[in-house]
Amino acid sequence: RYDASPFVPSGAGLDELRRAAAGCEGCPLHRDATQTVFGEGDPAARVVLVGEQPGDQEDRRGHPFVGPAGKVLTRALDDAGIDPALAYVTNAVKHFKYTRAERGKRRIHKAPSLRETTACRPWLAAELRLVDPDVVVALGATAGKDLLGPSFRVTTQRGVLLPLPALDGGDPPGAEVLATIHPSAVLRATDRDEAYAGLVTDLRTAARALA
Ligand code: URA
Ligand code: SF4
């Protein structure tokens, strides 16, 4: 079974977690990726945004949401009245999963499997325990399923604040969770303006829970 738990130090703070995550071999994704991309942001953030996994640029640079999807996310947070500097951003999976169309060609993002998201969940659980936000925003289906269970569907259950379930079998953390579309879905949408507006509407709902 794939599992990050043996690599997660107990009683660690965020900085120690980040250092430990750099050496995680809890699933095979560390083999082909450049580096672990751990969460970043305000360690006392009241809102945590959870994406799927680092993209090509995040993998190269070592920071979450620094590529095209990150640009969309930062603008949407701003438009929703959430100060991006006061948020914490992370991903369900900490290593980039990809295929190549041909040898030496561009790296194409591949969705992580349930085994991989489950393996990586101890890192996310530890981050959420330490940051202890009021609201967690799941960006897209992978994060939504990771936080709300495999039957979660972002298309029908987005934009609603729900109680955040316990991620690691402990007590429910007492925070709320809201799922919305992934910012990269905005970039792929036929009607980008409409998709973007939907993302901002959902983030405004999250912002109201912070007020
Ligand atoms: N997409 C994600 O889900 N996360 C990132 O960090 C970048 C792109
Ligand atoms: Fe560890 Fe997660 Fe990377 Fe897999 S994806 S090796 S569980 S950090």
PDB file of C-alpha atoms and ligand atoms in Angstrom:
ATOM      1  CA  ARG A   1       0.000   0.000   0.000  1.00  0.00           C
ATOM      2  CA  TYR A   2       1.228   3.515  -0.793  1.00  0.00           C
ATOM      3  CA  ASP A   3       1.413   5.675   2.332  1.00  0.00           C
ATOM      4  CA  ALA A   4       3.195   8.881   3.299  1.00  0.00           C
ATOM      5  CA  SER A   5       2.619   8.330   7.042  1.00  0.00           C
ATOM      6  CA  PRO A   6       6.046   6.816   7.807  1.00  0.00           C
ATOM      7  CA  PHE A   7       7.626  10.019   6.455  1.00  0.00           C
ATOM      8  CA  VAL A   8       5.460  12.450   8.449  1.00  0.00           C
ATOM      9  CA  PRO A   9       7.204  13.466  11.693  1.00  0.00           C
ATOM     10  CA  SER A  10       4.858  13.659  14.671  1.00  0.00           C
ATOM     11  CA  GLY A  11       4.630  16.855  16.645  1.00  0.00           C
ATOM     12  CA  ALA A  12       6.335  18.809  13.843  1.00  0.00           C
ATOM     13  CA  GLY A  13       5.623  22.388  12.817  1.00  0.00           C
ATOM     14  CA  LEU A  14       5.075  23.459   9.209  1.00  0.00           C
ATOM     15  CA  ASP A  15       8.743  24.101   8.462  1.00  0.00           C
ATOM     16  CA  GLU A  16       9.796  20.704   9.774  1.00  0.00           C
ATOM     17  CA  LEU A  17       6.972  19.067   7.825  1.00  0.00           C
ATOM     18  CA  ARG A  18       8.116  20.796   4.642  1.00  0.00           C
ATOM     19  CA  ARG A  19      11.685  19.548   5.149  1.00  0.00           C
ATOM     20  CA  ALA A  20      10.455  16.007   5.786  1.00  0.00           C
ATOM     21  CA  ALA A  21       8.127  16.061   2.777  1.00  0.00           C
ATOM     22  CA  ALA A  22      11.118  16.781   0.546  1.00  0.00           C
ATOM     23  CA  GLY A  23      12.205  13.189   1.196  1.00  0.00           C
ATOM     24  CA  CYS A  24       8.820  11.494   0.944  1.00  0.00           C
ATOM     25  CA  GLU A  25       8.736   8.195  -0.942  1.00  0.00           C
ATOM     26  CA  GLY A  26       5.238   7.243   0.137  1.00  0.00           C
ATOM     27  CA  CYS A  27       4.114   6.537  -3.427  1.00  0.00           C
ATOM     28  CA  PRO A  28       5.882   6.201  -6.801  1.00  0.00           C
ATOM     29  CA  LEU A  29       5.211   9.806  -7.883  1.00  0.00           C
ATOM     30  CA  HIS A  30       8.423  11.096  -6.300  1.00  0.00           C
ATOM     31  CA  ARG A  31      10.464   9.114  -8.859  1.00  0.00           C
ATOM     32  CA  ASP A  32       9.665  11.100 -11.991  1.00  0.00           C
ATOM     33  CA  ALA A  33       8.942  14.483 -10.439  1.00  0.00           C
ATOM     34  CA  THR A  34      11.639  17.110  -9.890  1.00  0.00           C
ATOM     35  CA  GLN A  35      10.811  17.844  -6.265  1.00  0.00           C
ATOM     36  CA  THR A  36       8.141  17.848  -3.572  1.00  0.00           C
ATOM     37  CA  VAL A  37       5.932  20.933  -3.759  1.00  0.00           C
ATOM     38  CA  PHE A  38       4.638  21.554  -0.255  1.00  0.00           C
ATOM     39  CA  GLY A  39       1.968  24.043   0.816  1.00  0.00           C
ATOM     40  CA  GLU A  40       2.848  27.690   1.381  1.00  0.00           C
ATOM     41  CA  GLY A  41       1.344  30.843   2.773  1.00  0.00           C
ATOM     42  CA  ASP A  42       0.225  32.353   6.047  1.00  0.00           C
ATOM     43  CA  PRO A  43       0.718  29.672   8.751  1.00  0.00           C
ATOM     44  CA  ALA A  44      -2.207  31.252  10.629  1.00  0.00           C
ATOM     45  CA  ALA A  45      -4.427  31.534   7.529  1.00  0.00           C
ATOM     46  CA  ARG A  46      -8.178  31.360   8.068  1.00  0.00           C
ATOM     47  CA  VAL A  47      -8.640  29.943   4.588  1.00  0.00           C
ATOM     48  CA  VAL A  48      -6.731  27.071   3.002  1.00  0.00           C
ATOM     49  CA  LEU A  49      -6.988  26.375  -0.738  1.00  0.00           C
ATOM     50  CA  VAL A  50      -6.374  22.814  -1.841  1.00  0.00           C
ATOM     51  CA  GLY A  51      -5.524  22.092  -5.487  1.00  0.00           C
ATOM     52  CA  GLU A  52      -4.855  18.774  -7.160  1.00  0.00           C
ATOM     53  CA  GLN A  53      -1.103  18.465  -7.612  1.00  0.00           C
ATOM     54  CA  PRO A  54       1.757  20.697  -8.756  1.00  0.00           C
ATOM     55  CA  GLY A  55       1.791  21.473 -12.467  1.00  0.00           C
ATOM     56  CA  ASP A  56       4.786  21.619 -14.788  1.00  0.00           C
ATOM     57  CA  GLN A  57       5.974  25.041 -13.568  1.00  0.00           C
ATOM     58  CA  GLU A  58       5.307  24.259  -9.910  1.00  0.00           C
ATOM     59  CA  ASP A  59       7.383  21.086 -10.300  1.00  0.00           C
ATOM     60  CA  ARG A  60      10.294  23.040 -11.775  1.00  0.00           C
ATOM     61  CA  ARG A  61      10.124  25.945  -9.330  1.00  0.00           C
ATOM     62  CA  GLY A  62       9.121  24.110  -6.148  1.00  0.00           C
ATOM     63  CA  HIS A  63       6.190  26.340  -5.190  1.00  0.00           C
ATOM     64  CA  PRO A  64       2.429  25.738  -5.454  1.00  0.00           C
ATOM     65  CA  PHE A  65       0.250  27.690  -7.893  1.00  0.00           C
ATOM     66  CA  VAL A  66       2.988  29.716  -9.571  1.00  0.00           C
ATOM     67  CA  GLY A  67       1.952  28.785 -13.127  1.00  0.00           C
ATOM     68  CA  PRO A  68      -1.050  29.774 -15.278  1.00  0.00           C
ATOM     69  CA  ALA A  69      -3.626  28.236 -12.884  1.00  0.00           C
ATOM     70  CA  GLY A  70      -2.045  30.167 -10.034  1.00  0.00           C
ATOM     71  CA  LYS A  71      -2.535  33.423 -11.908  1.00  0.00           C
ATOM     72  CA  VAL A  72      -6.237  32.683 -12.313  1.00  0.00           C
ATOM     73  CA  LEU A  73      -6.508  31.701  -8.650  1.00  0.00           C
ATOM     74  CA  THR A  74      -4.808  34.845  -7.342  1.00  0.00           C
ATOM     75  CA  ARG A  75      -7.041  37.081  -9.443  1.00  0.00           C
ATOM     76  CA  ALA A  76     -10.183  35.173  -8.416  1.00  0.00           C
ATOM     77  CA  LEU A  77      -9.288  35.384  -4.717  1.00  0.00           C
ATOM     78  CA  ASP A  78      -8.754  39.095  -5.095  1.00  0.00           C
ATOM     79  CA  ASP A  79     -12.075  39.530  -6.922  1.00  0.00           C
ATOM     80  CA  ALA A  80     -13.821  37.524  -4.180  1.00  0.00           C
ATOM     81  CA  GLY A  81     -12.401  39.746  -1.445  1.00  0.00           C
ATOM     82  CA  ILE A  82      -9.935  37.196  -0.056  1.00  0.00           C
ATOM     83  CA  ASP A  83      -6.412  38.573   0.384  1.00  0.00           C
ATOM     84  CA  PRO A  84      -4.171  35.961  -1.293  1.00  0.00           C
ATOM     85  CA  ALA A  85      -1.383  36.922   1.126  1.00  0.00           C
ATOM     86  CA  LEU A  86      -3.555  35.824   4.067  1.00  0.00           C
ATOM     87  CA  ALA A  87      -4.345  32.408   2.620  1.00  0.00           C
ATOM     88  CA  TYR A  88      -2.461  29.105   2.644  1.00  0.00           C
ATOM     89  CA  VAL A  89      -2.304  27.167  -0.632  1.00  0.00           C
ATOM     90  CA  THR A  90      -1.477  23.514  -1.018  1.00  0.00           C
ATOM     91  CA  ASN A  91      -2.329  20.421  -3.049  1.00  0.00           C
ATOM     92  CA  ALA A  92      -3.919  17.028  -2.434  1.00  0.00           C
ATOM     93  CA  VAL A  93      -0.795  15.428  -3.940  1.00  0.00           C
ATOM     94  CA  LYS A  94       2.680  16.914  -3.486  1.00  0.00           C
ATOM     95  CA  HIS A  95       4.434  15.517  -6.577  1.00  0.00           C
ATOM     96  CA  PHE A  96       3.747  16.231 -10.257  1.00  0.00           C
ATOM     97  CA  LYS A  97       2.285  13.294 -12.204  1.00  0.00           C
ATOM     98  CA  TYR A  98       2.675  13.421 -15.965  1.00  0.00           C
ATOM     99  CA  THR A  99       3.148  11.546 -19.181  1.00  0.00           C
ATOM    100  CA  ARG A 100       4.995  12.509 -22.324  1.00  0.00           C
ATOM    101  CA  ALA A 101       3.328  12.365 -25.687  1.00  0.00           C
ATOM    102  CA  GLU A 102       6.678  11.357 -27.146  1.00  0.00           C
ATOM    103  CA  ARG A 103      10.174  10.982 -25.737  1.00  0.00           C
ATOM    104  CA  GLY A 104      11.658  14.370 -24.909  1.00  0.00           C
ATOM    105  CA  LYS A 105       8.378  16.126 -25.585  1.00  0.00           C
ATOM    106  CA  ARG A 106       6.272  18.380 -23.372  1.00  0.00           C
ATOM    107  CA  ARG A 107       5.129  16.910 -20.048  1.00  0.00           C
ATOM    108  CA  ILE A 108       1.367  16.384 -19.938  1.00  0.00           C
ATOM    109  CA  HIS A 109      -0.411  16.493 -16.588  1.00  0.00           C
ATOM    110  CA  LYS A 110      -2.043  13.241 -15.526  1.00  0.00           C
ATOM    111  CA  ALA A 111      -4.668  13.048 -12.794  1.00  0.00           C
ATOM    112  CA  PRO A 112      -3.489  11.278  -9.648  1.00  0.00           C
ATOM    113  CA  SER A 113      -5.174   7.994  -8.744  1.00  0.00           C
ATOM    114  CA  LEU A 114      -7.176   7.386  -5.571  1.00  0.00           C
ATOM    115  CA  ARG A 115      -4.246   5.310  -4.267  1.00  0.00           C
ATOM    116  CA  GLU A 116      -1.923   8.276  -4.729  1.00  0.00           C
ATOM    117  CA  THR A 117      -4.227  10.883  -3.185  1.00  0.00           C
ATOM    118  CA  THR A 118      -4.867   8.534  -0.265  1.00  0.00           C
ATOM    119  CA  ALA A 119      -1.128   7.953   0.158  1.00  0.00           C
ATOM    120  CA  CYS A 120      -0.423  11.685   0.205  1.00  0.00           C
ATOM    121  CA  ARG A 121      -3.327  12.623   2.510  1.00  0.00           C
ATOM    122  CA  PRO A 122      -1.266  12.484   5.758  1.00  0.00           C
ATOM    123  CA  TRP A 123       0.662  15.564   4.564  1.00  0.00           C
ATOM    124  CA  LEU A 124      -2.545  17.486   3.902  1.00  0.00           C
ATOM    125  CA  ALA A 125      -4.030  16.323   7.206  1.00  0.00           C
ATOM    126  CA  ALA A 126      -0.933  17.570   9.047  1.00  0.00           C
ATOM    127  CA  GLU A 127      -1.035  20.919   7.245  1.00  0.00           C
ATOM    128  CA  LEU A 128      -4.721  21.413   8.028  1.00  0.00           C
ATOM    129  CA  ARG A 129      -4.190  20.444  11.677  1.00  0.00           C
ATOM    130  CA  LEU A 130      -1.423  23.036  12.063  1.00  0.00           C
ATOM    131  CA  VAL A 131      -2.931  25.907  10.080  1.00  0.00           C
ATOM    132  CA  ASP A 132      -6.347  25.157  11.596  1.00  0.00           C
ATOM    133  CA  PRO A 133      -8.347  27.353   9.167  1.00  0.00           C
ATOM    134  CA  ASP A 134     -12.035  28.258   9.377  1.00  0.00           C
ATOM    135  CA  VAL A 135     -12.651  27.414   5.722  1.00  0.00           C
ATOM    136  CA  VAL A 136     -11.015  24.955   3.336  1.00  0.00           C
ATOM    137  CA  VAL A 137     -11.638  25.430  -0.391  1.00  0.00           C
ATOM    138  CA  ALA A 138     -11.318  22.314  -2.527  1.00  0.00           C
ATOM    139  CA  LEU A 139     -10.302  23.330  -6.048  1.00  0.00           C
ATOM    140  CA  GLY A 140     -11.624  20.719  -8.474  1.00  0.00           C
ATOM    141  CA  ALA A 141     -12.721  17.108  -8.279  1.00  0.00           C
ATOM    142  CA  THR A 142      -9.488  15.600  -6.960  1.00  0.00           C
ATOM    143  CA  ALA A 143      -9.362  17.860  -3.902  1.00  0.00           C
ATOM    144  CA  GLY A 144     -13.141  17.580  -3.489  1.00  0.00           C
ATOM    145  CA  LYS A 145     -13.026  13.794  -3.381  1.00  0.00           C
ATOM    146  CA  ASP A 146      -9.971  13.820  -1.140  1.00  0.00           C
ATOM    147  CA  LEU A 147     -11.701  16.041   1.424  1.00  0.00           C
ATOM    148  CA  LEU A 148     -15.320  14.909   1.055  1.00  0.00           C
ATOM    149  CA  GLY A 149     -15.094  11.283  -0.073  1.00  0.00           C
ATOM    150  CA  PRO A 150     -14.950   9.472  -3.427  1.00  0.00           C
ATOM    151  CA  SER A 151     -18.652   9.966  -4.208  1.00  0.00           C
ATOM    152  CA  PHE A 152     -18.227  13.742  -4.215  1.00  0.00           C
ATOM    153  CA  ARG A 153     -19.087  15.434  -7.546  1.00  0.00           C
ATOM    154  CA  VAL A 154     -17.892  18.984  -8.054  1.00  0.00           C
ATOM    155  CA  THR A 155     -20.394  19.582 -10.870  1.00  0.00           C
ATOM    156  CA  THR A 156     -23.435  19.116  -8.611  1.00  0.00           C
ATOM    157  CA  GLN A 157     -22.058  19.869  -5.142  1.00  0.00           C
ATOM    158  CA  ARG A 158     -19.941  22.968  -5.688  1.00  0.00           C
ATOM    159  CA  GLY A 159     -20.354  26.317  -3.973  1.00  0.00           C
ATOM    160  CA  VAL A 160     -21.862  25.017  -0.744  1.00  0.00           C
ATOM    161  CA  LEU A 161     -20.290  25.243   2.701  1.00  0.00           C
ATOM    162  CA  LEU A 162     -20.229  21.833   4.382  1.00  0.00           C
ATOM    163  CA  PRO A 163     -18.693  20.600   7.646  1.00  0.00           C
ATOM    164  CA  LEU A 164     -15.116  19.458   7.006  1.00  0.00           C
ATOM    165  CA  PRO A 165     -14.863  15.736   7.815  1.00  0.00           C
ATOM    166  CA  ALA A 166     -11.877  14.391   9.758  1.00  0.00           C
ATOM    167  CA  LEU A 167      -9.121  13.534   7.292  1.00  0.00           C
ATOM    168  CA  ASP A 168      -7.210  11.028   9.366  1.00  0.00           C
ATOM    169  CA  GLY A 169      -9.786   9.286  11.511  1.00  0.00           C
ATOM    170  CA  GLY A 170      -9.555  11.824  14.335  1.00  0.00           C
ATOM    171  CA  ASP A 171     -12.195  14.264  15.542  1.00  0.00           C
ATOM    172  CA  PRO A 172     -13.857  16.498  12.934  1.00  0.00           C
ATOM    173  CA  PRO A 173     -11.741  19.654  12.820  1.00  0.00           C
ATOM    174  CA  GLY A 174     -14.669  22.059  13.225  1.00  0.00           C
ATOM    175  CA  ALA A 175     -13.924  23.899   9.983  1.00  0.00           C
ATOM    176  CA  GLU A 176     -16.102  24.242   6.890  1.00  0.00           C
ATOM    177  CA  VAL A 177     -15.256  23.064   3.408  1.00  0.00           C
ATOM    178  CA  LEU A 178     -16.454  24.399   0.063  1.00  0.00           C
ATOM    179  CA  ALA A 179     -15.665  22.856  -3.299  1.00  0.00           C
ATOM    180  CA  THR A 180     -15.432  24.738  -6.553  1.00  0.00           C
ATOM    181  CA  ILE A 181     -13.925  24.229  -9.984  1.00  0.00           C
ATOM    182  CA  HIS A 182     -10.188  24.090 -10.471  1.00  0.00           C
ATOM    183  CA  PRO A 183      -8.673  27.331 -11.831  1.00  0.00           C
ATOM    184  CA  SER A 184      -7.192  25.370 -14.741  1.00  0.00           C
ATOM    185  CA  ALA A 185     -10.755  24.373 -15.704  1.00  0.00           C
ATOM    186  CA  VAL A 186     -11.327  28.097 -16.289  1.00  0.00           C
ATOM    187  CA  LEU A 187      -8.431  28.083 -18.764  1.00  0.00           C
ATOM    188  CA  ARG A 188      -9.853  25.046 -20.584  1.00  0.00           C
ATOM    189  CA  ALA A 189     -13.488  26.226 -20.620  1.00  0.00           C
ATOM    190  CA  THR A 190     -15.229  27.163 -23.890  1.00  0.00           C
ATOM    191  CA  ASP A 191     -16.666  30.182 -22.095  1.00  0.00           C
ATOM    192  CA  ARG A 192     -13.822  31.331 -19.891  1.00  0.00           C
ATOM    193  CA  ASP A 193     -15.652  34.397 -18.581  1.00  0.00           C
ATOM    194  CA  GLU A 194     -18.574  32.323 -17.402  1.00  0.00           C
ATOM    195  CA  ALA A 195     -16.323  29.710 -15.772  1.00  0.00           C
ATOM    196  CA  TYR A 196     -14.272  32.425 -14.088  1.00  0.00           C
ATOM    197  CA  ALA A 197     -17.396  34.162 -12.778  1.00  0.00           C
ATOM    198  CA  GLY A 198     -18.556  30.864 -11.283  1.00  0.00           C
ATOM    199  CA  LEU A 199     -15.235  30.407  -9.517  1.00  0.00           C
ATOM    200  CA  VAL A 200     -15.444  33.933  -8.065  1.00  0.00           C
ATOM    201  CA  THR A 201     -19.064  33.403  -6.944  1.00  0.00           C
ATOM    202  CA  ASP A 202     -18.037  30.257  -5.045  1.00  0.00           C
ATOM    203  CA  LEU A 203     -15.032  31.990  -3.492  1.00  0.00           C
ATOM    204  CA  ARG A 204     -17.336  34.823  -2.361  1.00  0.00           C
ATOM    205  CA  THR A 205     -19.398  32.245  -0.476  1.00  0.00           C
ATOM    206  CA  ALA A 206     -16.205  31.082   1.207  1.00  0.00           C
ATOM    207  CA  ALA A 207     -15.309  34.719   1.963  1.00  0.00           C
ATOM    208  CA  ARG A 208     -18.669  35.277   3.675  1.00  0.00           C
ATOM    209  CA  ALA A 209     -17.892  32.440   6.079  1.00  0.00           C
ATOM    210  CA  LEU A 210     -14.716  34.335   7.046  1.00  0.00           C
ATOM    211  CA  ALA A 211     -16.439  37.654   7.694  1.00  0.00           C
TER     212      ALA A 211
HETATM  213  N1  URA B   1      -2.643  23.077 -10.257  1.00  0.00           N
HETATM  214  C1  URA B   1      -2.803  22.613  -9.006  1.00  0.00           C
HETATM  215  O1  URA B   1      -3.736  21.899  -8.679  1.00  0.00           O
HETATM  216  N2  URA B   1      -1.897  22.960  -8.118  1.00  0.00           N
HETATM  217  C2  URA B   1      -0.862  23.725  -8.378  1.00  0.00           C
HETATM  218  O2  URA B   1      -0.074  23.973  -7.470  1.00  0.00           O
HETATM  219  C3  URA B   1      -0.725  24.212  -9.692  1.00  0.00           C
HETATM  220  C4  URA B   1      -1.634  23.871 -10.622  1.00  0.00           C
HETATM  221 FE1  SF4 B   2       4.931  11.256  -0.909  1.00  0.00          FE
HETATM  222 FE2  SF4 B   2       2.754  12.503  -1.783  1.00  0.00          FE
HETATM  223 FE3  SF4 B   2       4.997  12.595  -3.190  1.00  0.00          FE
HETATM  224 FE4  SF4 B   2       3.611  10.356  -3.094  1.00  0.00          FE
HETATM  225  S1  SF4 B   2       2.942  12.303  -3.998  1.00  0.00           S
HETATM  226  S2  SF4 B   2       5.841  10.546  -2.829  1.00  0.00           S
HETATM  227  S3  SF4 B   2       2.843  10.396  -0.973  1.00  0.00           S
HETATM  228  S4  SF4 B   2       4.693  13.472  -1.168  1.00  0.00           S
END
